[in-house]
Amino acid sequence: MAELTIQTREEGKVNIIDLSGYLDAHTAPQLENVFNKFIEEGKFNIVVSFTELQYISSAGLGVFMAYVETMRENNGDIKFTNLSESVYNIFDLLGFPMLYEFFKDEKEALAKFNEQGKN
Amino acid sequence: MNKKSAIFSRRLTVKSSTENLIEIRNFLSGIADELSLPKDLVDKIILSVDEACTNIIKHAYGSSPSEDININVKYFKDKLEVTIVDSGIHFDPSSVPPPDLKKYVKERKHGGLGMFLMKELMDKVKYSALPGGQNQLKLIKYI
């Protein structure tokens, strides 16, 4: 049984990660591999979609904490969309909304990247 | 009935591998179903125990996967108490400072958030070094 499924897609200059299942200390390295690959390939505009994510622990949040600076140094970012209330509450408790952008849906996050690209 | 005695208790022993975190969560979820506990309360307990066990696996046992983690859940009239015992390196969670997310982002840190989450989500987190060298972490949530 796959505890975490990660799928990636491209929308113009933005790479979208679709997460489903359970993101914990056991599965977080799978997500780290995806970020490492993006960095190798010079892809720094990332949207993470949580539509199908059932569960997250701090090990999952730690992945976003560890990689966002590299993305921003390369004029990119990690933006979050489609979080359930329970998943958002964990991000909120740890203060992520002060440092990261959250969107209700993917289109808004993509629009934000496109808007930034024009500056 | 003595109000201090548990109405219900269950035990689980797992090996110290992160692949067993799902078994720990399923164990707690099964207890919550049996006791018909509210979902938001159950979510907090499951995440806190996951964080505690992740810390034990990574820090107390240094990611060695063949050590034991004992989890004992007791349900009282007014609270749920989860006691987690390991035989790894002593580690007192109360010694961990609150996380500085801005700093952690700059330092590209992967961890350092779990203990804070546990303390925020539970009503009490009590660490004791047991005679014989074991560590005991007691997580309490009032109902």
XYZ file of C-alpha atoms in Angstrom:
262
model
C 0.000 0.000 0.000
C 1.384 3.379 -0.965
C 1.250 5.668 2.059
C 2.113 8.747 0.023
C 1.610 9.316 -3.670
C 3.382 12.203 -5.357
C 2.543 13.303 -8.886
C 4.083 16.241 -10.695
C 2.842 18.334 -13.618
C 3.921 21.476 -15.426
C 1.820 24.558 -16.098
C 4.005 26.933 -18.073
C 6.912 27.955 -15.857
C 5.367 26.453 -12.742
C 5.756 22.895 -11.487
C 2.868 21.480 -9.511
C 3.205 18.714 -6.930
C 0.008 16.783 -6.179
C 0.182 15.023 -2.824
C -2.148 12.270 -1.716
C -2.136 10.036 1.329
C 0.054 10.436 4.379
C 3.093 12.692 4.711
C 5.103 11.698 7.789
C 8.714 10.965 8.794
C 8.618 7.763 6.762
C 7.321 9.282 3.535
C 8.932 12.774 3.742
C 12.161 11.564 2.004
C 10.055 10.795 -1.128
C 9.064 14.464 -1.249
C 12.660 15.569 -0.614
C 13.698 13.559 -3.670
C 11.176 15.461 -5.780
C 12.539 18.816 -4.568
C 16.137 17.700 -5.146
C 15.239 16.743 -8.717
C 13.545 20.111 -9.327
C 16.645 21.935 -8.073
C 18.917 19.841 -10.306
C 16.698 20.666 -13.271
C 16.588 24.375 -12.408
C 12.864 24.358 -11.611
C 12.176 26.778 -8.786
C 8.512 27.846 -9.158
C 6.607 25.250 -7.173
C 2.945 24.899 -6.254
C 2.050 22.139 -3.815
C -1.529 20.921 -4.040
C -2.875 19.204 -0.923
C -6.298 18.222 -2.322
C -5.872 14.519 -1.589
C -3.536 14.733 1.409
C -5.054 13.026 4.435
C -2.381 13.656 7.033
C 0.779 15.666 7.670
C 3.248 15.624 10.562
C 6.097 18.041 11.252
C 8.469 15.892 9.172
C 6.357 16.850 6.144
C 6.358 20.526 7.057
C 10.119 20.263 7.530
C 10.550 19.489 3.822
C 8.983 22.830 2.844
C 11.063 24.581 5.518
C 14.284 23.064 4.175
C 13.766 23.841 0.473
C 11.986 27.200 0.249
C 15.127 29.303 0.678
C 16.824 27.643 -2.304
C 13.731 28.305 -4.432
C 13.597 31.967 -3.366
C 17.315 32.512 -3.967
C 16.615 31.482 -7.550
C 13.647 33.870 -7.896
C 11.154 31.080 -7.298
C 8.965 30.052 -4.378
C 6.918 27.242 -2.857
C 3.223 28.132 -2.678
C 0.461 26.008 -1.183
C -3.080 25.309 -2.400
C -6.193 23.282 -1.563
C -5.442 22.499 2.065
C -8.106 20.871 4.205
C -8.866 22.694 7.429
C -7.077 20.087 9.537
C -3.893 20.209 7.440
C -3.932 24.038 7.319
C -4.295 24.197 11.100
C -0.950 22.451 11.559
C 0.805 24.925 9.224
C -0.915 27.759 11.052
C 0.081 26.526 14.502
C 3.726 26.569 13.443
C 3.540 30.059 11.914
C 3.888 29.109 8.235
C 1.302 31.674 6.980
C 3.746 34.444 8.032
C 6.409 33.145 5.656
C 4.548 31.245 2.914
C 1.602 32.001 0.630
C -1.515 29.835 0.829
C -4.258 29.832 -1.818
C -7.703 28.289 -1.965
C -7.131 26.962 -5.443
C -4.361 26.271 -7.857
C -5.347 28.958 -10.382
C -4.750 31.705 -7.820
C -1.293 30.340 -7.008
C -0.409 30.076 -10.710
C -1.683 33.613 -11.314
C 0.557 34.865 -8.505
C 3.620 33.317 -10.135
C 2.679 34.791 -13.528
C 2.124 38.212 -11.960
C 5.562 38.035 -10.287
C 7.124 36.979 -13.587
C 5.982 40.260 -15.202
C 7.850 42.422 -12.671
C -15.296 3.249 41.378
C -11.956 4.830 42.144
C -11.817 7.877 39.848
C -8.071 7.384 39.379
C -8.378 3.957 37.795
C -8.456 3.697 34.028
C -11.749 2.726 32.431
C -9.962 1.344 29.421
C -6.396 0.552 28.444
C -4.545 -0.802 25.426
C -0.878 -1.502 24.724
C 1.209 -1.627 21.582
C 4.882 -2.450 21.123
C 6.523 -1.615 17.807
C 10.063 -1.596 16.478
C 11.757 1.778 16.078
C 11.297 2.204 12.336
C 9.435 5.086 10.707
C 7.543 2.534 8.619
C 5.698 1.627 11.838
C 4.320 5.149 12.320
C 1.284 4.161 10.278
C 0.676 1.172 12.603
C 0.875 3.494 15.620
C -1.639 5.886 14.052
C -3.983 3.012 13.142
C -3.738 1.676 16.712
C -4.782 5.061 18.121
C -7.471 5.519 15.542
C -8.935 2.114 16.470
C -9.051 3.107 20.147
C -10.707 6.403 19.245
C -13.390 4.508 17.302
C -13.991 2.159 20.231
C -14.353 5.104 22.589
C -16.268 7.295 20.092
C -13.906 10.209 20.734
C -14.434 13.436 18.734
C -12.359 13.731 15.548
C -10.536 16.962 16.418
C -9.389 15.471 19.724
C -8.289 12.248 18.041
C -6.344 14.167 15.362
C -4.398 16.030 18.054
C -3.562 12.856 19.966
C -2.510 10.953 16.833
C -0.235 13.755 15.633
C 1.329 14.209 19.087
C 2.084 10.504 19.472
C 3.461 10.389 15.903
C 5.773 13.321 16.752
C 6.869 11.691 20.019
C 7.624 8.363 18.336
C 9.416 10.063 15.417
C 11.673 11.816 17.944
C 12.358 8.531 19.709
C 13.237 6.799 16.420
C 15.487 9.604 15.175
C 17.044 10.955 18.367
C 16.743 8.419 21.196
C 17.556 5.441 18.948
C 19.567 7.321 16.282
C 17.426 5.741 13.517
C 18.368 2.185 14.534
C 15.230 0.273 13.447
C 15.288 -2.760 15.746
C 14.649 -1.219 19.186
C 11.354 -1.286 21.079
C 8.835 1.494 21.558
C 6.088 0.697 24.062
C 2.859 2.650 23.905
C 0.243 2.392 26.611
C -3.072 4.212 26.239
C -5.286 4.715 29.260
C -8.709 6.282 29.174
C -10.008 7.844 32.384
C -13.291 9.572 33.066
C -11.807 12.987 32.329
C -8.675 12.359 30.257
C -6.763 10.228 27.814
C -3.208 9.412 28.800
C -0.620 7.996 26.399
C 2.599 6.718 27.959
C 5.509 6.032 25.612
C 8.586 4.190 26.867
C 11.903 3.669 25.078
C 15.406 2.553 26.034
C 17.353 5.053 23.953
C 19.382 8.147 24.781
C 17.803 10.373 27.442
C 16.004 13.320 25.966
C 13.874 15.799 27.864
C 11.420 17.583 25.547
C 10.964 20.456 27.990
C 14.570 21.441 27.215
C 13.677 22.175 23.574
C 13.174 25.903 22.823
C 10.136 27.056 20.813
C 10.851 26.959 17.071
C 12.053 30.054 15.217
C 10.602 29.375 11.772
C 12.288 32.343 10.074
C 15.681 31.181 11.303
C 14.999 27.539 10.416
C 14.047 28.538 6.861
C 17.310 30.479 6.447
C 19.265 27.533 7.853
C 17.359 25.071 5.616
C 16.513 22.975 8.671
C 14.419 19.845 8.175
C 13.327 19.418 11.771
C 12.833 21.021 15.140
C 9.052 21.478 15.006
C 7.704 18.268 16.534
C 8.214 18.954 20.199
C 6.491 22.319 19.966
C 3.522 20.757 18.153
C 3.215 18.085 20.825
C 3.218 20.670 23.610
C 0.664 22.838 21.782
C -1.711 19.986 20.984
C -1.673 18.169 24.332
C -2.613 19.515 27.772
C 0.419 18.002 29.500
C 3.706 16.537 28.281
C 5.762 14.964 31.056
C 9.166 13.371 30.606
C 10.773 11.099 33.204
C 13.975 9.094 33.230
C 12.941 5.714 34.644
C 15.167 3.659 36.931
C 17.003 1.196 34.709
C 17.740 3.791 32.044
C 14.446 3.953 30.153
C 12.726 7.141 29.052
C 9.056 7.716 29.693
C 6.988 10.362 27.989
C 3.459 10.916 29.218
C 1.045 12.798 26.961
C -2.216 13.861 28.571
C -5.326 15.285 26.946
C -8.316 16.247 29.069
C -11.674 15.380 27.611
